[in-house]
CSV table of C-alpha atoms in Angstrom, one decimal:
chain,number,residue,atom,x,y,z
J,1,MET,CA,68.3,87.6,134.6
J,2,SER,CA,67.9,89.9,131.7
J,3,ALA,CA,64.4,90.8,132.7
J,4,ASP,CA,65.7,91.7,136.1
J,5,LEU,CA,68.4,93.8,134.7
J,6,GLN,CA,66.0,95.9,132.6
J,7,ALA,CA,64.1,96.9,135.6
J,8,THR,CA,66.1,100.1,135.8
J,9,SER,CA,66.6,102.6,132.8
J,10,PRO,CA,67.8,106.2,132.9
J,11,ARG,CA,64.2,107.2,133.3
J,12,GLN,CA,63.6,105.0,136.3
J,13,PRO,CA,66.1,106.3,139.0
J,14,HIS,CA,64.4,104.1,141.7
J,15,PRO,CA,65.1,100.5,140.6
J,16,ARG,CA,63.3,97.5,142.2
J,17,ARG,CA,65.2,96.4,145.3
J,18,ARG,CA,65.6,93.0,146.8
J,19,GLY,CA,65.1,92.4,150.7
J,20,VAL,CA,67.9,92.3,153.1
J,21,ALA,CA,67.7,88.6,153.5
J,22,SER,CA,67.9,88.1,149.8
J,23,ASN,CA,70.8,90.4,149.4
J,24,SER,CA,72.6,88.9,152.3
J,25,THR,CA,72.1,85.5,150.8
J,26,ALA,CA,73.5,86.6,147.5
J,27,GLN,CA,76.5,88.1,149.2
J,28,LEU,CA,77.1,84.9,151.2
J,29,LEU,CA,77.0,83.0,147.9
J,30,SER,CA,79.7,85.4,146.6
J,31,PHE,CA,81.6,84.7,149.7
J,32,ALA,CA,81.4,81.0,149.1
J,33,PHE,CA,82.6,81.3,145.6
J,34,ARG,CA,85.6,83.4,146.7
J,35,ALA,CA,86.4,81.4,149.6
J,36,VAL,CA,86.2,78.0,147.6
J,37,SER,CA,88.5,79.3,144.9
J,38,GLY,CA,90.8,81.2,147.2
J,39,ILE,CA,91.4,78.3,149.6
J,40,GLY,CA,91.3,75.8,146.7
J,41,VAL,CA,94.1,77.7,144.9
J,42,VAL,CA,96.1,77.8,148.2
J,43,VAL,CA,95.6,74.0,148.6
J,44,LEU,CA,96.6,73.3,145.0
J,45,LEU,CA,99.7,75.4,145.2
J,46,ALA,CA,100.7,73.9,148.6
J,47,ARG,CA,100.4,70.4,147.4
J,48,ALA,CA,102.0,71.2,144.0
J,49,GLY,CA,105.0,73.2,145.0
J,50,GLY,CA,105.0,73.3,148.8
J,51,PRO,CA,105.6,76.4,151.0
J,52,HIS,CA,108.0,78.1,148.7
J,53,ASP,CA,105.6,78.2,145.6
J,54,LEU,CA,102.7,79.1,147.8
J,55,GLY,CA,104.9,81.7,149.4
J,56,VAL,CA,105.8,83.3,145.9
J,57,VAL,CA,102.2,83.6,144.8
J,58,GLN,CA,100.9,85.0,148.1
J,59,PHE,CA,103.8,87.5,148.4
J,60,ALA,CA,102.9,89.0,145.2
J,61,LEU,CA,99.1,89.0,145.8
J,62,THR,CA,99.6,90.5,149.3
J,63,LEU,CA,102.1,93.2,148.3
J,64,THR,CA,99.8,94.3,145.3
J,65,SER,CA,96.6,94.3,147.4
J,66,LEU,CA,98.2,97.0,149.8
J,67,LEU,CA,97.7,100.0,147.5
J,68,PRO,CA,94.3,101.4,147.0
J,69,PHE,CA,93.3,100.3,143.6
J,70,PHE,CA,89.7,101.1,144.3
J,71,TYR,CA,90.8,104.4,145.8
J,72,GLY,CA,87.8,104.4,148.1
J,73,VAL,CA,85.3,104.4,145.3
J,74,PRO,CA,83.1,101.4,146.2
J,75,ALA,CA,81.9,102.6,149.6
J,76,LEU,CA,81.5,106.2,148.5
J,77,LEU,CA,79.7,105.2,145.3
J,78,ALA,CA,77.3,102.8,147.1
J,79,ARG,CA,76.4,105.5,149.6
J,80,GLU,CA,75.8,108.2,147.1
J,81,VAL,CA,73.8,106.2,144.6
J,82,ALA,CA,71.8,104.8,147.3
J,83,ARG,CA,70.8,108.4,148.4
J,84,ARG,CA,70.4,109.6,144.7
J,85,PRO,CA,69.9,106.9,142.3
J,86,GLU,CA,69.5,109.3,139.4
J,87,ASP,CA,73.1,110.1,139.4
J,88,ALA,CA,74.2,106.5,139.1
J,89,ARG,CA,75.6,106.8,135.5
J,90,ARG,CA,77.8,109.8,136.6
J,91,TRP,CA,79.1,108.0,139.6
J,92,VAL,CA,79.9,104.8,137.8
J,93,GLU,CA,81.7,106.6,135.1
J,94,LYS,CA,83.7,108.7,137.4
J,95,GLY,CA,84.5,105.7,139.6
J,96,THR,CA,85.6,103.6,136.6
J,97,LEU,CA,87.9,106.5,135.6
J,98,LEU,CA,89.5,106.6,138.9
J,99,ALA,CA,90.0,102.9,139.0
J,100,VAL,CA,91.5,102.8,135.6
J,101,VAL,CA,93.9,105.8,136.3
J,102,PHE,CA,95.1,104.7,139.7
J,103,GLY,CA,95.2,101.0,138.7
J,104,ALA,CA,97.4,101.7,135.6
J,105,ALA,CA,99.6,103.9,137.8
J,106,PHE,CA,100.2,101.2,140.5
J,107,VAL,CA,101.0,98.6,137.9
J,108,CYS,CA,103.8,100.7,136.6
J,109,LEU,CA,104.8,101.8,140.1
J,110,LEU,CA,105.0,98.3,141.5
J,111,THR,CA,106.6,96.5,138.5
J,112,GLY,CA,109.2,99.4,138.2
J,113,GLY,CA,109.7,99.4,142.0
J,114,ALA,CA,110.5,95.7,142.1
J,115,MET,CA,113.0,96.0,139.3
J,116,ALA,CA,114.6,99.2,140.9
J,117,VAL,CA,115.4,97.4,144.2
J,118,GLY,CA,117.0,94.6,142.4
J,119,ALA,CA,114.4,91.9,142.9
J,120,SER,CA,114.7,88.5,141.1
J,121,ARG,CA,113.2,88.3,137.7
J,122,GLU,CA,110.5,85.9,139.1
J,123,THR,CA,109.6,88.4,141.8
J,124,ALA,CA,109.4,91.4,139.5
J,125,LEU,CA,107.3,89.2,137.0
J,126,THR,CA,104.9,88.0,139.6
J,127,VAL,CA,104.5,91.3,141.2
J,128,GLY,CA,103.6,92.9,137.8
J,129,ILE,CA,101.2,90.3,136.8
J,130,ALA,CA,99.5,90.4,140.4
J,131,ALA,CA,99.3,94.2,140.1
J,132,LEU,CA,97.5,94.1,136.7
J,133,GLY,CA,95.0,91.6,138.2
J,134,MET,CA,94.4,93.8,141.2
J,135,ALA,CA,93.8,96.7,138.9
J,136,PHE,CA,91.0,94.8,137.1
J,137,ASP,CA,89.6,93.8,140.4
J,138,GLY,CA,89.4,97.5,141.3
J,139,ILE,CA,87.5,98.2,138.2
J,140,ALA,CA,85.0,95.3,138.7
J,141,ARG,CA,84.3,96.5,142.4
J,142,VAL,CA,83.4,99.8,141.2
J,143,GLN,CA,80.7,98.2,138.9
J,144,PHE,CA,79.6,96.0,141.7
J,145,ALA,CA,79.2,98.9,144.0
J,146,ALA,CA,76.4,100.3,141.9
J,147,PHE,CA,74.5,97.1,142.4
J,148,TRP,CA,75.1,97.3,146.2
J,149,ALA,CA,73.4,100.7,146.0
J,150,TRP,CA,70.5,99.4,143.9
J,151,GLU,CA,70.2,96.5,146.5
J,152,ARG,CA,70.6,93.9,143.7
J,153,MET,CA,73.6,92.0,144.9
J,154,ASP,CA,72.6,88.7,143.1
J,155,VAL,CA,74.1,90.3,139.9
J,156,GLU,CA,77.4,90.5,141.7
J,157,THR,CA,77.0,86.9,142.8
J,158,PHE,CA,76.5,85.8,139.1
J,159,VAL,CA,79.7,87.5,138.0
J,160,THR,CA,81.6,86.4,140.9
J,161,GLY,CA,80.7,82.9,140.4
J,162,VAL,CA,81.8,82.8,136.9
J,163,GLN,CA,85.1,84.7,137.8
J,164,GLU,CA,86.0,82.3,140.6
J,165,THR,CA,85.2,79.2,138.7
J,166,ALA,CA,87.5,80.3,135.9
J,167,TYR,CA,90.3,81.1,138.7
J,168,LEU,CA,90.1,77.8,140.3
J,169,ALA,CA,89.6,75.6,137.2
J,170,GLY,CA,92.4,77.6,135.3
J,171,THR,CA,94.9,77.1,138.2
J,172,ALA,CA,94.3,73.6,138.3
J,173,ALA,CA,94.9,73.2,134.7
J,174,VAL,CA,98.2,75.2,134.6
J,175,LEU,CA,99.7,73.5,137.7
J,176,ALA,CA,98.7,70.1,136.3
J,177,ALA,CA,100.8,71.2,133.2
J,178,ASP,CA,103.7,72.2,135.5
J,179,GLY,CA,103.0,75.8,134.9
J,180,GLY,CA,104.2,76.9,138.4
J,181,PRO,CA,103.5,80.3,140.3
J,182,VAL,CA,103.9,82.7,137.4
J,183,ALA,CA,101.3,80.8,135.3
J,184,ALA,CA,99.0,80.6,138.4
J,185,LEU,CA,99.2,84.4,138.7
J,186,GLY,CA,98.5,84.8,135.1
J,187,VAL,CA,95.2,82.9,135.5
J,188,PHE,CA,94.4,85.1,138.4
J,189,THR,CA,94.7,88.1,136.2
J,190,GLY,CA,92.7,86.7,133.5
J,191,SER,CA,89.9,85.9,135.9
J,192,ARG,CA,89.8,89.4,137.2
J,193,ALA,CA,89.8,90.7,133.8
J,194,LEU,CA,86.8,88.5,133.1
J,195,GLY,CA,85.0,89.8,136.3
J,196,ALA,CA,85.5,93.4,135.3
J,197,LEU,CA,84.2,93.0,131.8
J,198,GLY,CA,81.1,91.1,133.1
J,199,GLY,CA,80.4,93.9,135.6
J,200,TRP,CA,80.9,96.6,133.1
J,201,LEU,CA,78.5,95.0,130.6
J,202,LEU,CA,75.8,94.4,133.2
J,203,VAL,CA,76.0,98.0,134.7
J,204,GLY,CA,75.7,99.4,131.1
J,205,HIS,CA,72.9,97.1,130.3
J,206,ARG,CA,71.0,98.2,133.4
J,207,LEU,CA,71.7,102.0,132.7
J,208,GLY,CA,70.5,101.7,129.1
J,209,GLY,CA,73.9,101.9,127.5
J,210,PRO,CA,77.6,101.4,128.3
J,211,THR,CA,79.4,103.4,130.9
J,212,TRP,CA,82.7,104.9,129.9
J,213,PRO,CA,85.7,106.1,132.3
J,214,ARG,CA,85.1,109.8,132.1
J,215,ALA,CA,84.2,112.8,134.3
J,216,GLU,CA,82.8,116.3,133.6
J,217,ARG,CA,85.2,119.1,133.8
J,218,GLY,CA,86.5,119.7,137.3
J,219,ALA,CA,84.8,116.6,138.7
J,220,PHE,CA,87.7,114.3,138.6
J,221,LEU,CA,89.8,116.2,141.3
J,222,ALA,CA,86.6,116.8,143.4
J,223,THR,CA,85.9,113.1,143.3
J,224,VAL,CA,89.4,112.3,144.3
J,225,ARG,CA,89.0,114.5,147.4
J,226,GLN,CA,85.8,112.7,148.3
J,227,CYS,CA,87.3,109.3,147.9
J,228,THR,CA,90.6,110.1,149.7
J,229,PRO,CA,89.3,109.4,153.2
J,230,PHE,CA,87.8,106.0,152.2
J,231,ALA,CA,91.0,105.2,150.2
J,232,VAL,CA,93.3,106.0,153.1
J,233,SER,CA,91.2,104.1,155.6
J,234,ASP,CA,90.9,101.1,153.2
J,235,THR,CA,94.7,101.1,152.5
J,236,LEU,CA,95.6,101.5,156.1
J,237,THR,CA,93.3,98.6,157.0
J,238,LEU,CA,94.9,96.3,154.4
J,239,THR,CA,98.3,97.5,155.7
J,240,TYR,CA,97.8,96.3,159.3
J,241,ALA,CA,96.0,93.2,158.1
J,242,ARG,CA,98.4,92.1,155.4
J,243,PHE,CA,101.8,93.9,155.6
J,244,ASP,CA,103.0,91.1,158.0
J,245,SER,CA,103.2,88.8,155.0
J,246,VAL,CA,105.3,91.2,153.1
J,247,MET,CA,107.7,91.8,156.1
J,248,LEU,CA,107.9,88.0,156.6
J,249,GLY,CA,108.9,87.6,152.9
J,250,ILE,CA,111.6,90.2,153.4
J,251,TRP,CA,113.1,88.8,156.5
J,252,LYS,CA,112.2,85.1,156.6
J,253,GLY,CA,111.7,84.2,153.0
J,254,PRO,CA,109.0,82.5,150.7
J,255,ALA,CA,108.7,79.4,152.9
J,256,SER,CA,107.6,81.3,156.0
J,257,VAL,CA,105.2,83.3,153.9
J,258,GLY,CA,103.7,80.0,152.6
J,259,LEU,CA,103.2,78.6,156.1
J,260,TYR,CA,101.7,81.9,157.5
J,261,GLN,CA,99.4,82.3,154.4
J,262,ALA,CA,98.3,78.7,154.8
J,263,ALA,CA,96.8,79.6,158.2
J,264,THR,CA,95.7,83.2,157.3
J,265,ASN,CA,93.7,82.2,154.2
J,266,LEU,CA,91.6,79.9,156.3
J,267,VAL,CA,90.8,82.9,158.7
J,268,LEU,CA,90.6,86.1,156.7
J,269,TYR,CA,88.0,84.7,154.3
J,270,PHE,CA,85.4,84.4,156.9
J,271,ASN,CA,85.2,88.3,157.1
J,272,VAL,CA,83.4,88.1,153.8
J,273,VAL,CA,80.6,86.7,155.8
J,274,ALA,CA,80.4,90.1,157.7
J,275,ARG,CA,80.7,92.0,154.5
J,276,SER,CA,77.8,89.9,153.0
J,277,VAL,CA,75.6,91.1,155.7
J,278,ASN,CA,76.8,94.6,156.0
J,279,ARG,CA,76.7,95.3,152.1
J,280,ALA,CA,73.0,94.4,152.2
J,281,LEU,CA,72.4,96.8,155.1
J,282,TYR,CA,74.9,99.6,154.3
J,283,PRO,CA,72.6,101.4,151.7
J,284,ARG,CA,69.8,101.5,154.3
J,285,MET,CA,72.1,102.7,156.9
J,286,GLY,CA,73.2,105.5,154.7
J,287,ARG,CA,69.6,106.5,154.0
J,288,ALA,CA,68.6,106.3,157.7
J,289,TRP,CA,71.4,108.5,159.0
J,290,PRO,CA,70.9,111.2,160.2
J,291,GLY,CA,67.2,111.6,159.8
J,292,ARG,CA,66.2,108.4,161.5
J,293,PRO,CA,68.7,107.5,164.1
J,294,ASP,CA,66.6,104.9,165.7
J,295,GLU,CA,66.4,103.1,162.4
J,296,PHE,CA,70.1,103.3,162.0
J,297,ARG,CA,70.8,101.8,165.5
J,298,ARG,CA,68.4,98.9,164.9
J,299,LEU,CA,70.1,98.1,161.6
J,300,ARG,CA,73.6,98.1,163.3
J,301,ASP,CA,72.5,95.9,166.1
J,302,VAL,CA,70.7,93.5,163.7
J,303,SER,CA,74.2,93.2,161.8
J,304,LEU,CA,76.0,92.4,165.1
J,305,ARG,CA,73.5,89.8,166.0
J,306,LEU,CA,73.5,88.1,162.6
J,307,ILE,CA,77.3,88.1,162.5
J,308,ALA,CA,77.4,86.6,166.1
J,309,ILE,CA,75.3,83.8,165.2
J,310,ILE,CA,78.0,82.9,162.5
J,311,ALA,CA,81.2,83.9,164.1
J,312,ALA,CA,80.7,82.0,167.3
J,313,PRO,CA,80.4,78.4,166.0
J,314,VAL,CA,83.1,79.2,163.4
J,315,THR,CA,85.6,80.2,166.0
J,316,CYS,CA,84.7,77.4,168.3
J,317,GLY,CA,84.8,74.7,165.8
J,318,SER,CA,88.0,76.0,163.9
J,319,LEU,CA,90.0,76.0,167.2
J,320,LEU,CA,89.0,72.5,168.1
J,321,LEU,CA,89.6,71.1,164.7
J,322,ALA,CA,92.8,73.1,163.9
J,323,PRO,CA,95.4,70.3,163.8
J,324,ARG,CA,93.1,68.1,161.6
J,325,THR,CA,92.2,70.9,159.4
J,326,ILE,CA,95.9,71.8,158.5
J,327,GLU,CA,96.7,68.1,157.9
J,328,PHE,CA,93.6,67.5,155.9
J,329,LEU,CA,94.0,70.5,153.5
J,330,TYR,CA,97.7,70.8,153.1
J,331,GLY,CA,99.5,67.7,154.3
J,332,ALA,CA,102.0,67.0,157.2
J,333,GLY,CA,104.6,69.4,155.8
J,334,PHE,CA,102.4,72.4,157.1
J,335,ALA,CA,102.1,71.1,160.6
J,336,PRO,CA,104.3,73.9,162.0
J,337,ALA,CA,101.5,76.3,161.1
J,338,VAL,CA,99.1,74.8,163.5
J,339,LEU,CA,99.7,77.1,166.4
J,340,THR,CA,99.8,80.2,164.3
J,341,TYR,CA,96.4,79.0,162.8
J,342,GLN,CA,94.9,78.7,166.3
J,343,LEU,CA,96.0,82.1,167.4
J,344,LEU,CA,94.7,83.7,164.2
J,345,ILE,CA,91.3,82.0,164.6
J,346,LEU,CA,90.7,84.3,167.6
J,347,VAL,CA,90.7,87.2,165.1
J,348,ILE,CA,87.5,85.8,163.3
J,349,PRO,CA,84.9,87.4,165.5
J,350,ILE,CA,86.9,90.5,166.1
J,351,ARG,CA,87.3,91.3,162.5
J,352,MET,CA,83.6,90.5,161.8
J,353,ALA,CA,82.3,92.8,164.4
J,354,GLY,CA,84.9,95.5,163.3
J,355,ASN,CA,83.5,95.4,159.8
J,356,THR,CA,80.0,96.3,161.1
J,357,MET,CA,81.6,99.2,163.1
J,358,SER,CA,83.5,100.3,160.2
J,359,LEU,CA,80.7,100.4,157.7
J,360,SER,CA,78.6,102.1,160.4
J,361,LEU,CA,81.0,104.8,160.7
J,362,ALA,CA,81.1,105.4,157.0
J,363,ALA,CA,77.4,105.4,156.8
J,364,THR,CA,77.4,108.2,159.4
J,365,ASP,CA,80.0,110.2,157.4
J,366,ARG,CA,82.7,109.6,160.0
J,367,GLN,CA,85.5,108.7,157.5
J,368,ARG,CA,87.9,110.8,159.3
J,369,SER,CA,87.6,109.3,162.6
J,370,ARG,CA,87.7,105.8,161.2
J,371,THR,CA,90.9,106.8,159.2
J,372,ILE,CA,92.5,108.1,162.3
J,373,ALA,CA,91.8,104.8,164.2
J,374,VAL,CA,93.3,102.7,161.3
J,375,LEU,CA,96.3,104.9,161.0
J,376,GLY,CA,97.1,104.2,164.6
J,377,ALA,CA,96.5,100.5,164.0
J,378,ALA,CA,98.9,100.4,160.9
J,379,VAL,CA,101.6,102.1,162.8
J,380,LEU,CA,101.3,99.8,165.7
J,381,ASN,CA,101.3,96.8,163.3
J,382,ILE,CA,104.5,97.8,161.5
J,383,GLY,CA,106.3,98.5,164.8
J,384,LEU,CA,105.1,95.4,166.5
J,385,ASN,CA,106.0,93.1,163.4
J,386,ALA,CA,109.4,94.7,163.3
J,387,TYR,CA,110.0,93.3,166.8
J,388,PHE,CA,108.1,90.2,166.6
J,389,ILE,CA,108.9,88.7,163.2
J,390,PRO,CA,112.7,88.5,163.6
J,391,ARG,CA,112.1,86.7,166.8
J,392,TRP,CA,109.2,84.5,166.3
J,393,SER,CA,108.7,84.4,162.5
J,394,TYR,CA,105.1,83.8,161.5
J,395,LEU,CA,104.0,83.2,165.0
J,396,GLY,CA,105.1,86.6,165.9
J,397,ALA,CA,103.2,88.0,162.9
J,398,ALA,CA,100.1,86.2,164.3
J,399,MET,CA,100.5,87.7,167.7
J,400,THR,CA,100.8,91.3,166.2
J,401,THR,CA,97.5,90.6,164.2
J,402,VAL,CA,95.6,89.7,167.2
J,403,ILE,CA,96.8,92.8,169.1
J,404,CYS,CA,96.0,95.3,166.2
J,405,GLU,CA,92.6,93.9,165.3
J,406,THR,CA,91.6,94.1,168.9
J,407,GLY,CA,92.7,97.6,169.2
J,408,VAL,CA,90.9,98.7,166.1
J,409,LEU,CA,87.6,97.1,167.1
J,410,ILE,CA,87.7,99.0,170.4
J,411,ALA,CA,88.6,102.3,168.8
J,412,TYR,CA,85.7,101.8,166.2
J,413,ALA,CA,83.2,100.9,169.0
J,414,LEU,CA,84.2,103.9,171.2
J,415,ILE,CA,83.8,106.4,168.2
J,416,LEU,CA,80.5,104.9,167.1
J,417,ARG,CA,79.2,104.9,170.6
J,418,ARG,CA,79.9,108.6,171.0
J,419,ALA,CA,78.1,109.3,167.6
J,420,THR,CA,75.1,107.0,167.7
J,421,GLY,CA,74.8,105.5,171.3
J,422,ARG,CA,75.5,102.2,172.8
J,423,SER,CA,75.4,99.1,170.6
J,424,GLU,CA,74.8,95.4,171.4
J,425,LEU,CA,78.5,94.4,170.5
J,426,PHE,CA,78.9,92.2,173.5
J,427,ARG,CA,75.3,91.2,174.3
J,428,ALA,CA,74.8,89.8,170.7
J,429,HIS,CA,77.4,87.0,171.4
J,430,ALA,CA,75.8,85.6,174.6
J,431,TRP,CA,73.4,83.1,173.3
J,432,PRO,CA,75.5,81.9,170.3
J,433,LEU,CA,78.4,81.1,172.7
J,434,LEU,CA,76.0,79.3,174.8
J,435,ALA,CA,74.8,77.2,171.7
J,436,CYS,CA,78.5,76.4,171.0
J,437,ALA,CA,78.8,74.1,174.1
J,438,PRO,CA,77.1,71.2,172.4
J,439,MET,CA,79.3,71.7,169.4
J,440,ALA,CA,82.4,71.5,171.5
J,441,THR,CA,81.2,68.3,173.1
J,442,VAL,CA,80.6,66.6,169.9
J,443,ILE,CA,84.0,67.6,168.3
J,444,LEU,CA,85.9,66.6,171.5
J,445,ALA,CA,84.0,63.2,171.5
J,446,THR,CA,85.1,62.3,168.0
J,447,PRO,CA,88.9,62.8,167.8
J,448,ALA,CA,89.4,59.7,165.7
J,449,ALA,CA,86.7,60.5,163.2
J,450,PRO,CA,87.6,62.0,159.7
J,451,TRP,CA,87.8,65.8,159.7
J,452,PRO,CA,84.6,66.4,157.7
J,453,VAL,CA,82.6,64.0,160.0
J,454,SER,CA,83.6,65.9,163.0
J,455,ALA,CA,82.9,69.3,161.4
J,456,VAL,CA,79.4,68.3,160.1
J,457,ALA,CA,78.5,66.7,163.5
J,458,GLY,CA,79.6,69.7,165.4
J,459,THR,CA,77.6,72.0,163.0
J,460,LEU,CA,74.4,69.9,163.4
J,461,ALA,CA,74.9,70.1,167.2
J,462,TYR,CA,75.2,73.9,167.2
J,463,ALA,CA,72.0,74.1,164.8
J,464,ALA,CA,70.0,71.9,167.2
J,465,ALA,CA,71.2,74.0,170.2
J,466,VAL,CA,70.0,77.2,168.5
J,467,ALA,CA,66.7,75.7,167.6
J,468,VAL,CA,66.2,74.7,171.3
J,469,LEU,CA,67.1,78.1,172.5
J,470,ALA,CA,64.8,79.7,170.0
J,471,VAL,CA,61.8,77.6,171.2
J,472,VAL,CA,62.7,78.2,174.9
J,473,ARG,CA,62.9,81.8,174.5
J,474,ALA,CA,60.0,82.5,172.1
J,475,PRO,CA,56.7,83.6,173.4
J,476,ALA,CA,54.0,80.7,173.6
J,477,ARG,CA,52.3,81.9,170.5
J,478,ASP,CA,55.5,81.4,168.4
J,479,ARG,CA,56.7,78.2,169.6
J,480,ARG,CA,54.9,76.2,166.9
J,481,ARG,CA,56.3,78.5,164.3
J,482,PRO,CA,60.1,77.8,163.9
J,483,VAL,CA,60.7,80.7,161.6
J,484,ARG,CA,59.1,83.3,164.0
J,485,ALA,CA,61.0,81.6,167.0
J,486,LEU,CA,64.3,81.9,165.3
J,487,ALA,CA,63.7,85.5,164.3
J,488,GLY,CA,62.9,86.2,168.0
J,489,LEU,CA,66.6,85.4,168.8
J,490,LEU,CA,67.6,88.3,166.6
J,491,GLU,CA,65.4,90.9,168.1
J,492,SER,CA,67.0,93.6,170.1
J,493,GLY,CA,66.9,93.1,173.7
J,494,ARG,CA,66.1,89.4,173.7
């Protein structure tokens, strides 16, 4: 890895890039690390302390993730460094300064705010610890954004693997020693500090020397103004996606948060698949617009088709396996969350396609339109939750999520269509849904089989259906070349 990292120096502003497939694979591995650790920690907490302990941890993590610790830096930094690699050091140092300043401010604000409103000692302590962890996470993501721009996402994968392994192993150790939710959050913060340190060291190595949180005179406020649209949009997106857990905690208590988060954690992690694909494409989208609109549209539709091939089977399989999944992972005590989980599963393809639309809008410099759309969704989310949660608890929160996520996707699609032309949002899902029919048949035919057996059998049925479709649709010259035949399914207009 050291040889790879030395590929770029201050005198080499155009680093050696990896291909889209390699970067997407690296991001998928990052997703796997985060998903395994995130779901693993949830399962450990659920089995060790039940819905209450899980709710305490998830309330703190959700609340502290609502504020813009990254302050819009990663998306802006990745786009600007991709366009002008020679400015990488300046952007990383300014971005790190922003992350440090705002991260420290939010730690103080959240901890002090929890004490000011009379929260319990446990709540104030867990919120403060989680806020510190999120601040470190913001610093780490600034460093990773530079590698997104350089199209070397394998570096983030390495750091993420170390970070998430420490998080999962550390949580297992403290829970085995009866450490409880406070200790688990302490492990979370330590793992995020480890990730921030690793990212900072690797960026400094690549740039030929350590980067420090600083900005030239007058540049700090100018960068804040540039980042603000991204920060507002990101914060509002998190608000309508996660504020329901905060409102649940206020009105219904930790147990309801625990049941709801048991369902949402199995759903929201799948959006990282979309981010894995789109982060690999985002720098190229930014370079393609506005000078090469046809190339931009091609990249946008490639993303939609790649996401559809993953989202369709995940949604189908998750719906059919939902009762067995909840019992297998959490135990019978979480059975009340099954219907909520099934409702939230519908959000998987919506959120994944929405991520493509969102980053496409950012690549075309339409942050303002994106922010307005998300603002509307955030206001609607809070209003609907205020009505649904007191009446239907966590099921009402799930209903609100489906409504708001659908609205945001529609808004994004309309804005982007007006700017760049028609996309393949609906057409991309046609043949993946067709290939899901054998998967559904296999899962429904194995109700008595263990959960992993049905899941694997259904996945194999889907893969076989995809292979058959690829061969049938491929030109005669490609039918003996499986890779070419599969690639044909992802071509525009096929």
